[in-house]
């Protein structure tokens, strides 16, 4: 009977750890879902892309993608520019005035 009791305690500890880990991952997922992500598709002009009335550009973007459509992903503190296959071209830090 001692062995069965030890096995039962062992499995209860594992189940408790699983529940705790699962609850933490659900909390992380819910806090991550509160982050606002904006997406848009834009054509790259000779002035780059425009986000909230401000222009963003660099050589990689203009020389490689002039006249082509790109995905612009805006998360707090970062603007990510991807090609249509979701390959990251460049990232920008938003201008604050």
CSV table of N, CA and C in Angstrom, one decimal:
chain,number,residue,atom,x,y,z
A,1,UNK,N,0.8,-1.2,0.0
A,1,UNK,CA,0.0,0.0,0.0
A,1,UNK,C,0.9,1.3,0.0
A,2,UNK,N,2.0,1.2,0.6
A,2,UNK,CA,2.9,2.4,0.6
A,2,UNK,C,3.3,2.8,-0.8
A,3,UNK,N,3.6,1.9,-1.7
A,3,UNK,CA,4.0,2.2,-3.0
A,3,UNK,C,2.8,2.9,-3.8
A,4,UNK,N,1.6,2.4,-3.6
A,4,UNK,CA,0.4,3.0,-4.3
A,4,UNK,C,0.2,4.4,-3.8
A,5,UNK,N,0.4,4.6,-2.5
A,5,UNK,CA,0.2,5.9,-2.0
A,5,UNK,C,1.2,6.9,-2.6
A,6,UNK,N,2.5,6.5,-2.6
A,6,UNK,CA,3.5,7.3,-3.2
A,6,UNK,C,3.2,7.7,-4.7
A,7,UNK,N,2.8,6.7,-5.4
A,7,UNK,CA,2.5,6.9,-6.8
A,7,UNK,C,1.3,7.9,-7.0
A,8,UNK,N,0.3,7.7,-6.1
A,8,UNK,CA,-0.8,8.6,-6.2
A,8,UNK,C,-0.4,10.1,-5.9
A,9,UNK,N,0.5,10.3,-4.8
A,9,UNK,CA,1.0,11.6,-4.5
A,9,UNK,C,1.8,12.2,-5.7
A,10,UNK,N,2.6,11.3,-6.3
A,10,UNK,CA,3.4,11.7,-7.4
A,10,UNK,C,2.5,12.2,-8.5
A,11,UNK,N,1.5,11.5,-8.9
A,11,UNK,CA,0.6,11.9,-10.0
A,11,UNK,C,-0.2,13.2,-9.6
A,12,UNK,N,-0.5,13.3,-8.4
A,12,UNK,CA,-1.2,14.5,-8.0
A,12,UNK,C,-0.4,15.7,-8.1
A,13,UNK,N,0.9,15.6,-7.7
A,13,UNK,CA,1.9,16.7,-7.9
A,13,UNK,C,2.0,17.1,-9.3
A,14,UNK,N,2.1,16.1,-10.2
A,14,UNK,CA,2.3,16.4,-11.6
A,14,UNK,C,1.0,17.1,-12.1
A,15,UNK,N,-0.1,16.6,-11.7
A,15,UNK,CA,-1.4,17.2,-12.2
A,15,UNK,C,-1.5,18.7,-11.7
A,16,UNK,N,-1.0,18.9,-10.4
A,16,UNK,CA,-1.0,20.3,-9.9
A,16,UNK,C,-0.1,21.2,-10.6
A,17,UNK,N,1.1,20.7,-11.0
A,17,UNK,CA,2.0,21.5,-11.8
A,17,UNK,C,1.5,21.8,-13.1
A,18,UNK,N,0.8,20.8,-13.8
A,18,UNK,CA,0.2,21.0,-15.1
A,18,UNK,C,-0.9,22.1,-15.0
A,19,UNK,N,-1.7,22.0,-14.0
A,19,UNK,CA,-2.8,23.0,-13.8
A,19,UNK,C,-2.2,24.4,-13.6
A,20,UNK,N,-1.2,24.5,-12.8
A,20,UNK,CA,-0.5,25.8,-12.5
A,20,UNK,C,0.1,26.4,-13.8
A,21,UNK,N,0.8,25.6,-14.6
A,21,UNK,CA,1.4,26.0,-15.8
A,21,UNK,C,0.4,26.4,-16.8
A,22,UNK,N,-0.7,25.6,-16.9
A,22,UNK,CA,-1.7,25.9,-17.9
A,22,UNK,C,-2.4,27.2,-17.5
A,23,UNK,N,-2.6,27.5,-16.2
A,23,UNK,CA,-3.3,28.7,-15.8
A,23,UNK,C,-2.4,29.9,-16.1
A,24,UNK,N,-1.1,29.8,-15.9
A,24,UNK,CA,-0.1,30.9,-16.2
A,24,UNK,C,-0.1,31.2,-17.7
A,25,UNK,N,-0.1,30.1,-18.5
A,25,UNK,CA,-0.1,30.3,-20.0
A,25,UNK,C,-1.4,31.0,-20.5
A,26,UNK,N,-2.5,30.7,-19.8
A,26,UNK,CA,-3.7,31.4,-20.2
A,26,UNK,C,-3.7,32.9,-19.8
A,27,UNK,N,-3.1,33.2,-18.7
A,27,UNK,CA,-2.9,34.6,-18.2
A,27,UNK,C,-2.0,35.3,-19.2
A,28,UNK,N,-0.9,34.7,-19.6
A,28,UNK,CA,0.0,35.3,-20.6
A,28,UNK,C,-0.7,35.6,-21.9
A,29,UNK,N,-1.5,34.6,-22.4
A,29,UNK,CA,-2.2,34.8,-23.6
A,29,UNK,C,-3.3,35.9,-23.5
A,30,UNK,N,-4.0,36.0,-22.4
A,30,UNK,CA,-5.0,37.0,-22.3
A,30,UNK,C,-4.3,38.4,-22.2
A,31,UNK,N,-3.2,38.5,-21.6
A,31,UNK,CA,-2.5,39.8,-21.5
A,31,UNK,C,-1.9,40.2,-22.9
A,32,UNK,N,-1.5,39.2,-23.6
A,32,UNK,CA,-0.9,39.5,-24.9
A,32,UNK,C,-2.0,39.9,-25.9
A,33,UNK,N,-3.2,39.4,-25.7
A,33,UNK,CA,-4.3,39.7,-26.6
A,33,UNK,C,-4.8,41.2,-26.4
A,34,UNK,N,-4.4,41.8,-25.2
A,34,UNK,CA,-4.7,43.2,-25.0
A,34,UNK,C,-3.9,44.2,-25.8
A,35,UNK,N,-2.8,43.7,-26.4
A,35,UNK,CA,-1.9,44.5,-27.2
A,35,UNK,C,-2.6,44.9,-28.5
A,36,UNK,N,-2.7,46.2,-28.8
A,36,UNK,CA,-3.3,46.5,-30.0
A,36,UNK,C,-2.4,46.4,-31.2
A,37,UNK,N,-2.7,45.7,-32.2
A,37,UNK,CA,-1.9,45.5,-33.4
A,37,UNK,C,-2.8,46.1,-34.6
A,38,UNK,N,-2.2,47.0,-35.3
A,38,UNK,CA,-2.8,47.5,-36.5
A,38,UNK,C,-2.0,47.0,-37.7
A,39,UNK,N,-2.8,46.7,-38.7
A,39,UNK,CA,-2.1,46.2,-40.0
A,39,UNK,C,-2.7,47.0,-41.2
A,40,UNK,N,-1.9,47.2,-42.1
A,40,UNK,CA,-2.3,47.8,-43.4
A,40,UNK,C,-1.4,47.4,-44.5
A,41,UNK,N,-2.0,47.5,-45.7
A,41,UNK,CA,-1.2,47.2,-46.9
A,41,UNK,C,-1.0,48.6,-47.6
A,42,UNK,N,0.3,48.9,-47.9
A,42,UNK,CA,0.6,50.1,-48.6
A,42,UNK,C,1.6,49.9,-49.7
A,43,UNK,N,1.5,50.8,-50.7
A,43,UNK,CA,2.5,50.8,-51.8
A,43,UNK,C,3.7,51.7,-51.3
A,44,UNK,N,4.9,51.2,-51.6
A,44,UNK,CA,6.1,52.0,-51.3
A,44,UNK,C,6.3,53.0,-52.3
A,45,UNK,N,6.4,54.3,-51.9
A,45,UNK,CA,6.6,55.4,-52.8
A,45,UNK,C,8.1,55.8,-52.6
A,46,UNK,N,8.5,56.8,-53.4
A,46,UNK,CA,9.9,57.3,-53.3
A,46,UNK,C,10.1,57.9,-51.9
A,47,UNK,N,9.0,58.2,-51.2
A,47,UNK,CA,9.2,58.7,-49.8
A,47,UNK,C,8.9,57.7,-48.8
A,48,UNK,N,8.8,56.4,-49.2
A,48,UNK,CA,8.7,55.3,-48.2
A,48,UNK,C,7.2,55.0,-48.0
A,49,UNK,N,6.9,54.8,-46.7
A,49,UNK,CA,5.5,54.5,-46.3
A,49,UNK,C,5.1,55.6,-45.4
A,50,UNK,N,3.7,55.7,-45.2
A,50,UNK,CA,3.2,56.7,-44.3
A,50,UNK,C,2.3,56.1,-43.2
A,51,UNK,N,2.6,56.4,-42.0
A,51,UNK,CA,1.9,55.9,-40.8
A,51,UNK,C,1.5,57.1,-39.9
A,52,UNK,N,0.2,57.2,-39.7
A,52,UNK,CA,-0.3,58.4,-38.9
A,52,UNK,C,0.2,59.7,-39.4
A,53,UNK,N,0.3,59.9,-40.7
A,53,UNK,CA,0.7,61.1,-41.3
A,53,UNK,C,2.2,61.4,-41.3
A,54,UNK,N,3.0,60.4,-40.8
A,54,UNK,CA,4.4,60.6,-40.8
A,54,UNK,C,5.1,59.6,-41.7
A,55,UNK,N,6.1,60.0,-42.4
A,55,UNK,CA,6.8,59.2,-43.4
A,55,UNK,C,8.0,58.5,-42.8
A,56,UNK,N,8.1,57.2,-43.2
A,56,UNK,CA,9.2,56.3,-42.8
A,56,UNK,C,9.9,55.7,-44.0
A,57,UNK,N,11.2,55.8,-44.0
A,57,UNK,CA,11.9,55.2,-45.2
A,57,UNK,C,13.3,54.8,-44.8
A,58,UNK,N,13.9,54.0,-45.5
A,58,UNK,CA,15.3,53.7,-45.5
A,58,UNK,C,15.7,53.1,-46.9
A,59,UNK,N,17.0,52.9,-47.1
A,59,UNK,CA,17.4,52.4,-48.4
A,59,UNK,C,16.9,51.0,-48.8
A,60,UNK,N,16.8,50.1,-47.8
A,60,UNK,CA,16.3,48.8,-48.1
A,60,UNK,C,14.9,48.8,-48.6
A,61,UNK,N,14.1,49.6,-47.9
A,61,UNK,CA,12.7,49.7,-48.3
A,61,UNK,C,12.5,50.3,-49.7
A,62,UNK,N,13.1,51.5,-49.9
A,62,UNK,CA,12.9,52.2,-51.2
A,62,UNK,C,13.6,51.5,-52.3
A,63,UNK,N,14.8,51.2,-52.2
A,63,UNK,CA,15.5,50.5,-53.3
A,63,UNK,C,15.0,49.2,-53.7
A,64,UNK,N,14.6,48.4,-52.7
A,64,UNK,CA,14.1,47.0,-52.9
A,64,UNK,C,12.6,46.9,-53.2
A,65,UNK,N,11.8,47.9,-52.8
A,65,UNK,CA,10.4,47.7,-52.9
A,65,UNK,C,9.6,48.9,-53.5
A,66,UNK,N,10.3,49.8,-54.1
A,66,UNK,CA,9.6,50.9,-54.7
A,66,UNK,C,8.5,50.5,-55.7
A,67,UNK,N,7.3,51.0,-55.5
A,67,UNK,CA,6.2,50.7,-56.3
A,67,UNK,C,5.5,49.4,-56.0
A,68,UNK,N,6.0,48.6,-55.0
A,68,UNK,CA,5.4,47.3,-54.6
A,68,UNK,C,4.6,47.5,-53.3
A,69,UNK,N,3.7,46.6,-53.1
A,69,UNK,CA,2.9,46.6,-51.9
A,69,UNK,C,3.6,45.9,-50.8
A,70,UNK,N,3.4,46.4,-49.6
A,70,UNK,CA,4.0,45.8,-48.4
A,70,UNK,C,3.0,45.8,-47.3
A,71,UNK,N,3.2,44.9,-46.3
A,71,UNK,CA,2.4,44.9,-45.1
A,71,UNK,C,3.0,45.8,-44.1
A,72,UNK,N,2.2,46.6,-43.5
A,72,UNK,CA,2.7,47.5,-42.4
A,72,UNK,C,2.1,47.0,-41.1
A,73,UNK,N,2.8,46.6,-40.1
A,73,UNK,CA,2.3,46.1,-38.9
A,73,UNK,C,2.7,47.0,-37.8
A,74,UNK,N,1.8,47.6,-37.1
A,74,UNK,CA,2.1,48.6,-36.0
A,74,UNK,C,1.7,48.0,-34.7
A,75,UNK,N,2.7,47.8,-33.8
A,75,UNK,CA,2.5,47.4,-32.4
A,75,UNK,C,3.0,48.6,-31.6
A,76,UNK,N,2.6,48.7,-30.3
A,76,UNK,CA,3.2,49.7,-29.5
A,76,UNK,C,4.7,49.8,-29.5
A,77,UNK,N,5.3,50.9,-29.9
A,77,UNK,CA,6.7,51.0,-29.9
A,77,UNK,C,7.5,50.5,-31.1
A,78,UNK,N,6.8,50.0,-32.1
A,78,UNK,CA,7.5,49.4,-33.2
A,78,UNK,C,6.6,49.4,-34.5
A,79,UNK,N,7.1,49.8,-35.6
A,79,UNK,CA,6.5,49.7,-36.9
A,79,UNK,C,7.3,48.7,-37.7
A,80,UNK,N,6.7,47.6,-38.1
A,80,UNK,CA,7.4,46.5,-38.8
A,80,UNK,C,6.8,46.5,-40.3
A,81,UNK,N,7.7,46.5,-41.2
A,81,UNK,CA,7.4,46.4,-42.6
A,81,UNK,C,7.8,45.1,-43.2
A,82,UNK,N,6.8,44.4,-43.8
A,82,UNK,CA,7.0,43.0,-44.3
A,82,UNK,C,6.6,43.0,-45.8
A,83,UNK,N,7.2,42.1,-46.5
A,83,UNK,CA,6.8,41.9,-47.9
A,83,UNK,C,5.5,41.1,-47.9
A,84,UNK,N,4.9,40.9,-49.0
A,84,UNK,CA,3.6,40.2,-49.0
A,84,UNK,C,3.7,38.7,-48.6
A,85,UNK,N,4.9,38.2,-48.5
A,85,UNK,CA,5.1,36.8,-48.0
A,85,UNK,C,5.5,36.8,-46.5
A,86,UNK,N,5.3,37.9,-45.9
A,86,UNK,CA,5.5,38.1,-44.4
A,86,UNK,C,7.0,38.0,-44.0
A,87,UNK,N,7.9,38.3,-45.0
A,87,UNK,CA,9.3,38.4,-44.6
A,87,UNK,C,9.6,39.8,-44.2
A,88,UNK,N,10.2,40.0,-43.0
A,88,UNK,CA,10.5,41.3,-42.5
A,88,UNK,C,11.5,42.0,-43.4
A,89,UNK,N,11.1,43.2,-43.8
A,89,UNK,CA,12.0,44.1,-44.6
A,89,UNK,C,12.8,45.0,-43.6
A,90,UNK,N,12.1,45.7,-42.8
A,90,UNK,CA,12.7,46.6,-41.8
A,90,UNK,C,11.8,46.9,-40.7
A,91,UNK,N,12.3,47.5,-39.6
A,91,UNK,CA,11.5,48.0,-38.5
A,91,UNK,C,11.8,49.4,-38.2
A,92,UNK,N,10.8,50.2,-37.8
A,92,UNK,CA,11.0,51.6,-37.4
A,92,UNK,C,10.5,51.8,-36.0
A,93,UNK,N,11.1,52.8,-35.3
A,93,UNK,CA,10.6,53.2,-34.1
A,93,UNK,C,9.7,54.4,-34.4
A,94,UNK,N,8.4,54.4,-33.9
A,94,UNK,CA,7.5,55.5,-34.2
A,94,UNK,C,8.1,56.9,-33.8
A,95,UNK,N,7.8,57.9,-34.6
A,95,UNK,CA,8.1,59.2,-34.3
A,95,UNK,C,7.1,59.8,-33.4
A,96,UNK,N,7.5,60.4,-32.3
A,96,UNK,CA,6.6,61.0,-31.4
A,96,UNK,C,6.8,62.5,-31.3
A,97,UNK,N,5.8,63.3,-31.5
A,97,UNK,CA,6.0,64.8,-31.4
A,97,UNK,C,4.8,65.3,-30.6
